XYZ file of C-alpha atoms in Angstrom:
653
model
C -9.398 26.318 10.538
C -6.329 26.636 12.661
C -3.061 25.893 10.878
C -1.228 22.700 12.117
C 1.762 22.637 14.065
C 4.877 22.484 11.922
C 7.142 19.600 12.847
C 9.929 19.662 10.208
C 11.243 22.162 7.682
C 13.598 20.827 5.090
C 16.894 22.936 4.827
C 17.655 24.849 1.785
C 20.595 22.375 1.260
C 18.287 19.050 1.644
C 15.774 20.677 -0.825
C 18.435 22.003 -3.321
C 20.225 18.819 -3.918
C 16.868 16.899 -4.284
C 15.837 14.804 -7.287
C 12.733 16.837 -7.274
C 14.546 20.101 -7.855
C 16.777 18.772 -10.170
C 13.530 17.744 -12.283
C 12.163 20.926 -11.518
C 15.082 23.033 -12.979
C 14.999 20.590 -15.951
C 11.493 21.615 -16.587
C 12.356 25.276 -16.504
C 15.249 24.716 -18.954
C 13.216 22.668 -21.362
C 9.985 24.911 -21.331
C 11.600 28.275 -20.453
C 9.947 28.769 -17.297
C 10.899 29.903 -13.670
C 9.062 27.312 -11.382
C 10.350 27.649 -7.786
C 7.999 25.960 -5.268
C 6.178 22.789 -5.229
C 2.823 24.305 -5.926
C 4.069 25.851 -8.880
C 5.740 22.589 -10.037
C 2.593 20.632 -9.066
C 0.317 23.016 -11.010
C 2.615 22.795 -14.091
C 2.391 19.068 -13.982
C -1.442 18.859 -13.969
C -1.738 21.653 -16.415
C 0.841 19.739 -18.917
C 0.478 16.121 -18.142
C 1.741 14.792 -21.494
C 4.726 17.114 -21.280
C 5.389 15.899 -17.337
C 5.567 12.198 -18.291
C 7.447 13.014 -21.419
C 10.092 14.757 -19.625
C 9.859 12.253 -16.598
C 10.319 9.062 -18.832
C 13.665 10.598 -19.999
C 14.623 11.777 -16.398
C 13.852 8.300 -15.071
C 15.793 6.433 -17.890
C 12.991 4.160 -18.991
C 14.573 1.020 -20.658
C 12.209 0.561 -23.832
C 13.123 -1.411 -27.091
C 10.488 0.877 -29.145
C 9.747 4.398 -28.139
C 5.898 5.645 -27.713
C 4.077 7.298 -30.476
C 2.298 9.272 -28.009
C 2.457 9.725 -24.101
C -1.422 9.939 -23.919
C -4.198 10.142 -26.024
C -6.671 12.217 -24.120
C -5.942 13.091 -20.376
C -9.505 14.092 -19.989
C -10.789 10.512 -20.672
C -11.565 8.286 -17.770
C -11.648 5.514 -18.251
C -10.139 4.710 -21.357
C -7.038 7.112 -21.978
C -4.476 5.218 -23.654
C -0.818 5.689 -22.378
C 2.530 5.240 -24.235
C 1.101 3.946 -27.370
C 3.630 2.210 -29.571
C 6.149 1.435 -26.937
C 7.490 -1.626 -26.103
C 9.384 -2.253 -22.987
C 9.502 -4.982 -20.141
C 9.014 -3.947 -16.291
C 11.692 -6.394 -15.114
C 14.255 -5.115 -17.443
C 13.836 -1.833 -15.799
C 14.349 -3.271 -12.323
C 17.407 -5.493 -13.255
C 19.470 -2.542 -15.069
C 21.988 -3.129 -12.486
C 24.327 -6.003 -12.287
C 26.833 -5.021 -9.925
C 28.009 -5.902 -6.488
C 25.887 -3.429 -4.424
C 23.523 -5.027 -2.378
C 20.136 -5.643 -3.754
C 18.404 -7.389 -1.040
C 18.590 -7.961 2.595
C 16.057 -10.139 4.107
C 15.493 -11.004 7.861
C 12.939 -13.558 8.728
C 11.692 -13.898 12.366
C 14.237 -15.480 14.318
C 16.668 -16.117 11.426
C 19.833 -14.827 10.002
C 20.130 -12.372 7.550
C 20.402 -13.168 3.960
C 21.570 -10.770 1.261
C 21.679 -10.735 -2.472
C 23.862 -8.513 -4.783
C 22.298 -6.928 -7.794
C 24.595 -9.694 -9.849
C 23.372 -12.327 -7.646
C 19.765 -11.299 -8.302
C 19.888 -11.112 -11.838
C 21.698 -14.458 -12.079
C 18.836 -16.207 -9.857
C 16.091 -14.542 -12.046
C 17.708 -15.644 -15.109
C 17.905 -19.327 -13.781
C 14.047 -18.917 -12.762
C 13.040 -17.438 -15.971
C 14.637 -20.390 -17.959
C 12.888 -22.833 -15.678
C 9.381 -21.276 -16.248
C 9.756 -21.143 -19.877
C 10.621 -24.683 -19.941
C 7.515 -25.361 -17.644
C 5.372 -23.803 -20.660
C 4.951 -20.278 -19.205
C 4.273 -17.991 -21.863
C 3.226 -14.065 -22.521
C -0.130 -13.753 -20.813
C -0.162 -16.589 -18.557
C -0.770 -15.944 -14.847
C 1.924 -16.666 -12.198
C 0.883 -16.741 -8.406
C 2.559 -16.169 -5.298
C 1.442 -17.576 -1.837
C 4.635 -16.246 -0.254
C 5.979 -14.868 2.780
C 7.967 -11.648 2.306
C 11.241 -13.227 1.129
C 13.636 -12.861 -1.659
C 12.413 -15.951 -3.633
C 9.051 -14.057 -3.961
C 10.579 -11.074 -5.800
C 12.826 -13.619 -7.840
C 9.658 -15.427 -9.143
C 7.918 -12.033 -9.932
C 10.576 -10.809 -11.902
C 11.407 -14.079 -13.959
C 7.717 -14.386 -14.640
C 7.387 -10.996 -15.743
C 10.435 -11.092 -17.863
C 8.481 -13.821 -19.927
C 5.657 -11.489 -20.321
C 3.316 -13.339 -17.812
C 1.047 -11.636 -15.277
C 2.086 -11.774 -11.663
C -0.500 -11.700 -8.563
C 0.431 -12.529 -5.038
C -1.284 -13.252 -1.578
C -0.058 -13.414 1.712
C 0.140 -17.049 3.493
C -1.935 -15.682 6.164
C -4.937 -15.790 4.099
C -7.629 -18.278 4.439
C -8.358 -20.715 1.860
C -11.455 -18.960 0.607
C -9.727 -15.567 0.530
C -7.007 -17.256 -1.641
C -9.432 -18.851 -3.848
C -11.723 -15.832 -4.341
C -8.536 -14.236 -5.899
C -6.542 -16.617 -7.599
C -9.682 -18.680 -8.720
C -10.612 -15.660 -10.703
C -7.111 -15.430 -12.745
C -6.430 -19.194 -12.846
C -2.634 -19.291 -12.484
C -0.442 -21.752 -14.456
C 2.373 -21.803 -11.760
C 1.957 -21.286 -8.136
C 4.740 -20.204 -5.913
C 4.693 -21.053 -2.220
C 6.654 -21.747 1.062
C 6.345 -24.442 3.278
C 5.240 -22.160 6.230
C 6.055 -19.169 7.729
C 6.951 -17.442 11.196
C 4.862 -15.318 13.314
C 5.047 -14.461 16.990
C 7.542 -17.104 17.785
C 5.867 -19.878 16.066
C 5.961 -21.211 12.654
C 2.656 -22.205 10.472
C 2.398 -24.813 7.809
C 1.080 -23.522 4.464
C 1.324 -26.670 2.723
C -1.853 -28.253 4.162
C -3.641 -25.071 3.033
C -1.797 -24.975 -0.438
C -3.369 -28.766 -0.906
C -6.693 -27.310 0.018
C -6.301 -24.659 -2.498
C -5.182 -26.686 -5.468
C -8.233 -29.093 -5.064
C -10.114 -26.079 -6.467
C -7.460 -24.899 -8.872
C -7.009 -27.880 -11.385
C -5.462 -25.312 -13.860
C -2.191 -24.980 -11.909
C 0.430 -27.212 -13.701
C 3.431 -26.533 -11.297
C 3.556 -25.849 -7.709
C 7.327 -24.614 -6.600
C 7.940 -24.907 -2.738
C 10.577 -22.953 -0.827
C 11.939 -24.871 2.061
C 11.633 -22.186 4.830
C 10.541 -23.351 8.030
C 11.786 -26.858 7.598
C 14.869 -28.611 6.251
C 12.875 -31.181 4.277
C 9.105 -30.584 3.985
C 6.582 -33.344 2.699
C 5.337 -32.513 -0.616
C 3.085 -35.596 -1.174
C 0.025 -33.801 -0.526
C 0.731 -31.120 -2.859
C 0.254 -32.285 -6.582
C 2.702 -31.188 -9.218
C 5.076 -29.903 -6.539
C 8.758 -29.459 -6.646
C 11.296 -28.015 -4.630
C 12.629 -24.461 -5.744
C 16.357 -26.017 -5.914
C 15.414 -29.056 -7.921
C 13.458 -26.611 -10.102
C 16.435 -24.442 -10.929
C 18.952 -27.288 -10.738
C 19.274 -27.696 -14.627
C 19.918 -24.073 -15.553
C 22.905 -21.936 -15.164
C 22.847 -17.848 -15.227
C 22.557 -16.437 -19.004
C 21.466 -13.199 -20.433
C 17.813 -13.070 -19.804
C 15.913 -12.466 -22.845
C 13.260 -10.072 -21.765
C 10.060 -10.296 -23.756
C 9.192 -7.101 -25.105
C 5.636 -6.013 -24.609
C 3.057 -3.317 -25.407
C 3.017 -0.514 -22.538
C -0.519 -1.361 -21.457
C 0.458 -5.441 -21.334
C -0.687 -6.620 -17.966
C 2.016 -6.608 -15.489
C -0.025 -7.374 -11.934
C -3.271 -8.407 -10.920
C -4.209 -6.673 -7.790
C -7.244 -7.134 -5.456
C -9.646 -5.118 -3.549
C -9.910 -5.857 0.154
C -12.914 -8.371 -0.583
C -14.782 -7.373 2.878
C -17.954 -6.484 1.090
C -17.839 -9.144 -1.599
C -15.566 -11.087 -4.025
C -12.363 -8.907 -4.705
C -12.273 -6.883 -7.673
C -9.398 -8.044 -9.917
C -7.632 -4.965 -11.038
C -5.282 -5.377 -14.022
C -2.131 -2.876 -14.031
C 0.162 -2.490 -16.803
C 3.891 -2.377 -17.312
C 4.442 1.054 -18.317
C 1.815 2.579 -15.975
C 3.184 0.885 -12.861
C 7.016 1.525 -13.662
C 6.365 5.290 -14.473
C 4.297 6.145 -11.578
C 6.140 4.103 -8.906
C 9.594 5.398 -10.055
C 8.103 9.133 -9.937
C 7.254 8.488 -6.118
C 10.491 6.783 -5.608
C 12.752 8.906 -7.236
C 11.030 12.661 -6.770
C 8.865 12.372 -3.887
C 11.129 9.977 -1.706
C 14.146 11.337 -3.321
C 15.457 7.762 -3.543
C 19.122 7.237 -4.670
C 21.456 4.280 -5.065
C 22.850 4.756 -1.482
C 19.618 4.284 0.158
C 18.256 1.557 2.316
C 14.535 1.221 1.888
C 12.358 -0.745 4.033
C 8.567 -1.242 3.931
C 6.810 -3.775 6.675
C 4.638 -5.241 4.191
C 3.397 -8.792 2.846
C 3.135 -10.143 -0.462
C -0.797 -9.489 -0.098
C -0.471 -5.824 0.011
C 0.198 -3.304 -2.650
C 3.090 -1.812 -0.464
C 5.220 -4.977 -1.377
C 4.856 -4.023 -5.165
C 5.724 -0.323 -4.374
C 8.802 -1.409 -2.381
C 9.975 -3.972 -5.298
C 10.164 -1.082 -7.918
C 12.805 0.553 -5.899
C 15.460 -1.923 -7.484
C 14.830 0.265 -10.484
C 16.786 2.887 -8.625
C 19.484 0.653 -7.732
C 18.740 0.991 -3.839
C 19.040 -1.871 -1.195
C 15.704 -3.019 -0.373
C 15.110 -4.649 3.056
C 12.577 -7.504 3.463
C 11.076 -8.713 6.975
C 8.773 -11.599 7.430
C 7.382 -11.987 10.993
C 5.674 -10.069 14.075
C 6.761 -6.638 14.218
C 6.498 -6.961 18.128
C 8.594 -10.172 18.565
C 10.261 -10.721 20.747
C 9.569 -7.201 21.360
C 8.878 -3.676 19.804
C 12.398 -3.221 19.463
C 12.889 -5.996 16.594
C 12.308 -3.818 13.455
C 14.702 -0.940 14.875
C 17.402 -3.064 15.647
C 17.222 -4.134 12.265
C 17.426 -0.566 10.887
C 20.136 -0.112 13.045
C 21.938 -3.100 11.761
C 21.596 -2.379 8.060
C 21.531 1.281 8.034
C 18.084 1.926 6.800
C 17.619 5.316 5.693
C 13.808 5.130 4.903
C 11.528 3.117 7.139
C 7.986 2.294 5.834
C 5.089 1.174 8.031
C 1.188 1.450 9.087
C -0.118 4.030 10.914
C -1.431 1.342 13.199
C 2.161 0.359 13.969
C 3.180 3.806 14.849
C 0.134 3.883 17.459
C 1.084 0.456 18.981
C 4.734 1.600 19.401
C 3.402 4.659 21.160
C 1.025 2.536 23.615
C 3.837 0.123 24.356
C 5.800 3.288 25.605
C 8.934 2.374 23.338
C 11.409 4.869 22.104
C 13.320 3.736 19.374
C 15.383 6.830 19.190
C 16.791 6.203 22.616
C 17.312 2.359 22.135
C 18.849 2.308 18.794
C 21.463 4.337 16.489
C 19.178 5.714 13.780
C 21.732 8.119 12.497
C 21.081 7.209 8.782
C 17.446 7.226 9.010
C 15.890 10.149 7.122
C 12.469 9.427 6.264
C 9.519 7.401 7.719
C 6.625 6.441 5.395
C 3.095 5.801 7.058
C 0.064 4.622 5.292
C -2.724 2.125 5.732
C -4.995 4.656 7.646
C -4.892 7.928 8.627
C -2.043 8.831 11.105
C -3.077 11.057 14.161
C -1.736 14.066 15.468
C -0.358 12.271 18.159
C 1.087 9.756 15.868
C 3.229 12.510 14.181
C 4.017 13.894 17.519
C 5.283 10.561 18.755
C 7.323 9.977 15.846
C 9.281 13.357 16.233
C 9.659 12.888 19.758
C 10.536 9.428 20.309
C 11.820 8.343 16.882
C 13.954 10.998 15.534
C 13.417 14.895 15.476
C 15.710 15.560 12.302
C 13.803 13.443 9.616
C 10.941 13.535 7.353
C 7.756 11.816 8.180
C 5.719 11.135 5.237
C 1.963 10.218 5.625
C 1.148 8.717 2.461
C -2.527 7.700 0.953
C -3.495 6.201 -2.260
C -4.383 2.532 -3.034
C -4.143 -0.725 -4.363
C -6.387 0.545 -7.373
C -3.417 2.948 -8.492
C -0.363 0.925 -6.802
C 0.795 4.119 -5.714
C -0.347 7.334 -3.832
C -2.570 10.146 -4.517
C -1.131 12.427 -1.621
C 2.335 11.742 -0.238
C 5.644 13.423 0.834
C 8.214 15.441 -1.045
C 11.611 17.131 -0.117
C 10.315 20.585 -0.822
C 7.603 21.208 1.953
C 7.134 20.987 5.668
C 5.709 18.423 7.546
C 2.635 19.438 9.626
C 1.328 17.337 12.450
C -1.927 15.347 10.841
C -1.563 16.293 7.253
C -0.002 14.567 3.971
C 2.441 16.798 2.707
C 0.433 17.488 -0.517
C -0.719 15.777 -3.857
C 1.454 13.865 -5.994
C 2.982 15.470 -9.325
C 0.656 15.278 -12.378
C -2.230 13.669 -10.407
C -5.052 16.255 -10.275
C -6.165 15.774 -6.959
C -8.899 17.745 -5.366
C -11.496 17.701 -2.651
C -14.963 17.798 -4.378
C -18.119 19.075 -2.700
C -21.458 17.591 -3.767
C -21.814 19.793 -6.589
C -18.469 18.394 -7.988
C -16.574 21.679 -7.370
C -13.081 21.638 -6.078
C -12.973 23.057 -2.235
C -10.431 24.057 0.322
C -10.602 24.083 4.074
C -13.736 22.087 4.036
C -14.298 18.332 3.783
C -15.101 16.624 0.451
C -14.505 13.456 -1.656
C -10.907 12.768 -2.654
C -10.832 12.791 -6.535
C -8.691 12.668 -9.507
C -9.847 14.888 -12.162
C -7.470 13.765 -15.027
C -6.165 10.287 -16.224
C -2.837 8.879 -14.904
C -0.620 6.052 -16.116
C -1.163 3.561 -13.215
C -4.888 3.433 -13.281
C -6.026 -0.391 -14.175
C -6.068 -0.799 -17.849
C -9.343 -3.009 -17.048
C -10.797 -5.291 -14.258
C -10.306 -9.025 -14.971
C -13.819 -10.858 -16.157
C -15.373 -7.459 -16.817
C -15.695 -7.565 -20.596
C -17.874 -4.478 -20.851
C -16.262 -2.319 -18.328
C -19.245 -2.043 -15.772
C -17.528 -3.011 -12.696
C -14.805 -0.633 -13.570
C -17.024 1.997 -14.483
C -19.180 1.345 -11.132
C -16.093 1.498 -8.966
C -14.779 5.166 -9.632
C -16.690 6.938 -12.170
C -20.448 7.046 -10.990
C -20.716 9.811 -8.722
C -18.819 12.236 -10.647
C -18.717 11.273 -14.433
C -15.449 11.247 -15.903
C -13.623 11.753 -12.640
C -11.951 9.347 -10.485
C -13.845 9.208 -6.949
C -11.494 7.164 -4.698
C -13.734 6.830 -1.714
C -11.707 8.996 0.784
C -13.088 11.625 2.719
C -10.661 14.583 2.850
C -10.105 18.340 3.076
C -7.052 20.421 1.604
C -5.459 23.057 3.688
C -5.723 26.489 1.576
C -2.610 27.912 3.309
C -0.212 24.756 3.738
C -1.363 22.706 0.636
C -1.375 19.624 3.112
C -4.167 17.186 2.793
C -6.143 15.512 5.856
C -7.788 12.206 5.361
C -10.740 11.644 7.405
C -11.449 7.947 6.569
C -13.415 6.055 3.880
C -16.322 8.086 2.615
C -18.356 4.810 2.269
C -17.809 4.413 6.161
C -18.473 8.141 6.587
C -21.400 9.017 9.221
C -24.280 11.119 8.355
C -26.089 12.023 11.409
C -28.902 14.627 10.370
C -27.805 14.862 7.083
C -24.143 16.237 8.140
C -21.042 14.171 7.098
C -18.762 13.030 9.431
C -15.173 11.522 9.179
C -14.379 8.504 11.330
C -10.764 9.368 11.861
C -11.723 12.495 13.811
C -13.232 10.494 16.635
C -10.239 7.744 16.638
C -7.910 10.600 16.879
C -9.715 12.234 19.849
C -10.167 8.917 21.783
C -6.376 8.563 21.878
C -6.065 10.857 24.903
C -7.823 8.389 26.995
C -5.757 5.576 28.408
C -8.569 3.546 29.103
C -9.664 3.155 25.616
C -7.275 0.830 23.936
C -9.195 0.828 20.559
C -12.316 1.518 18.894
C -14.296 1.373 15.858
C -17.482 3.722 14.962
C -20.281 3.290 12.404
C -23.668 4.835 11.831
C -26.811 2.689 12.594
C -29.973 3.370 10.686
C -32.523 4.701 13.442
C -35.918 6.651 13.118
C -35.271 7.481 9.496
C -32.006 8.893 10.527
C -28.500 7.663 11.242
C -27.168 7.690 14.789
C -23.546 7.220 15.874
C -22.364 4.049 17.390
C -19.008 3.519 19.045
C -17.406 0.295 20.150
C -14.469 0.114 22.469
C -12.030 -2.136 23.728
C -10.728 -1.181 27.230
C -7.376 -1.351 28.859
C -6.987 -4.341 31.346
C -9.176 -4.133 34.522
C -11.250 -0.859 33.162
C -14.990 -1.422 33.053
C -17.292 0.489 31.012
C -19.490 2.643 33.467
C -21.368 5.796 33.204
C -18.343 7.917 34.393
C -16.335 6.276 31.613
C -19.130 6.871 29.063
C -19.448 10.553 30.195
C -15.858 11.131 29.868
C -15.761 9.503 26.139
C -18.583 11.535 24.906
C -17.173 14.735 26.547
C -13.775 14.242 24.998
C -15.379 13.510 21.579
C -17.612 16.767 22.088
C -14.783 18.729 22.941
C -12.281 17.531 20.274
C -14.703 17.176 17.510
C -18.391 18.773 17.644
C -21.539 17.798 19.432
C -22.511 15.773 16.207
C -19.798 13.360 16.555
C -20.883 12.181 19.903
C -22.093 9.006 19.884
C -25.514 7.873 20.799
C -24.208 4.438 22.225
C -20.960 3.327 23.481
C -20.721 -0.394 23.794
C -18.026 -2.395 24.980
C -16.173 -5.366 22.916
C -13.279 -7.688 23.433
C -11.948 -6.984 19.875
C -11.802 -4.667 16.893
C -11.958 -6.310 13.389
C -9.138 -5.490 11.062
C -8.219 -6.810 7.482
C -4.989 -8.869 7.203
C -3.399 -5.659 6.232
C -4.364 -3.955 9.635
C -7.180 -1.747 8.405
C -10.324 -1.561 10.615
C -13.438 -2.825 8.504
C -15.986 -0.135 9.698
C -18.222 -1.602 6.950
C -18.054 -5.289 8.324
C -19.473 -4.100 11.436
C -22.120 -1.892 10.014
C -23.254 -4.697 8.033
C -23.296 -6.968 11.195
C -25.448 -4.704 13.164
C -27.919 -4.230 10.407
C -28.362 -7.845 9.861
C -26.508 -8.031 6.642
C -24.008 -10.750 5.401
C -20.238 -10.066 5.441
C -19.389 -12.027 2.508
C -15.565 -12.362 2.532
C -14.381 -12.778 6.091
C -11.304 -14.651 4.992
C -10.075 -10.995 3.967
C -9.985 -10.226 7.829
C -7.355 -11.155 10.236
C -9.874 -11.846 13.155
C -13.148 -12.574 11.591
C -14.291 -14.432 14.459
C -14.742 -11.502 16.512
C -17.930 -10.418 14.351
C -19.872 -12.546 16.317
C -20.023 -10.189 19.394
C -21.552 -7.481 17.269
C -24.658 -9.670 16.260
C -28.003 -9.052 17.932
C -26.918 -6.538 20.829
C -29.648 -5.565 22.827
C -27.973 -2.219 23.133
C -28.933 -1.548 19.571
C -32.634 -2.425 19.883
C -33.303 0.673 21.929
């Protein structure tokens, strides 16, 4: 394997003043060690998991009314390890530790004026909402759901519900009725928060008709709290048990919040799997688990501080919303945006970055690719002097995406490609301030996460592809799945391939020289022609060099007792898929990858299917071409496009 190109090297001064080095120095002082590199710190953290989390709990200043008796009973027990037993705390209390006049939230709705909240204003609004929810009968263990745009009221509602010991779950308003019911129908919320609509791509969309349809099948919802966002006076007549946000809060004035103290493993969030292959799995995550893991990522891996301005382009239906919100625990300013990232043009988020002084800009690999294709140059168009980091996730970021970011956005900043999942509400591999950035690689594994690439024999390997696993327990693992009393769904989700080891479902390699990690795509979408496993990301990366190909999806088709590679492509305007272009596509893939990567069939389509969170859905395409059902089309942004993959004559020969 050739070493990838180094694109950024942190200066000694940058690394030396980082929170991670400060933490490492404390490890050395407490334990009489002389750790000096990230590799050494990571190895210590996975060899001494209880000691790591014990020190980090103190380092992060976790607020708890009762201390834990034990960090973890058995780090080798998966599932079932018990974390921070005996501790009592409240997640919301830790996020509302600041009550000053520093800016907590800045919100930009598409086409709207900026709105901001100080930490004092945020605390006061959460206080009023917590009183209103308590008066409405919300208690510890009740579920409170949000069907909301990414706006401050979603954060206020979540923190208020959680302050009472209730469980929060959220979905994006662009989900269809069935997609919402497949999620909220399983957890049966007592209160639903929504807005009257949302803005996207220059248009406003009504949510209340959809909410009315949802409520017909959610009779357990006792109260619907509606934010007027797209209209001044929305009509609530078709929404049963509805009340305006302002009216719901009107009787209450700010007061000290009485944060209900809950055990460390008390449910905080219910998160959902994508649901593209069946009804979504409902993953229950805990107060202490999410708090400690996300603060670890913010404080150590992102080097987050009070003076930072943190942005992630997300919806309330993606785990990056939950991840973003935890930045309040550091006292950082969070930036929320709701709308299209390309309306009125590709500059919209970068002009916002300039206006508010963003220091960390979070987005998806798909967005970076789209900026490149649009020919937009943020660094030339905007003043990004305060920007120090870009985070990219959602899918593997190609080498060309890394190069574009350093060429056209900013050369002297850290590009952290990060990867993990909703399952842990965090990252298995991500950035850190102690290592360089290499094109195409995630900088390294997260601290206290025993991440490896396993071969088929369950042996860790470097410089070859394998399954992404985590070989020891971690705090933010789901405590259980909802409606899974015997734990069978939980066990089957992660622990069947390698018993007692979390198998995440990604196909990766670990660079033995840089320590960096390359993600090749989902292992359940991995191609297997002739018994050789091939990651789909390699093919997508190769095709980026072809201007004629605007997008693609590649799947394996069962054929003659084997698997053949089938590539679907969308083409640039005016381009036709003729023999010459097919030959060019195949040659490009052969030269960039290998002969085994070359597709047996190349087929033009009009659209590639994506989830609402902009992830390609290879499995849905694979199911369609094999005549199998796609059971949850409401999880897709463009489900109707699957029709053009059905019954293709090209796949019958």
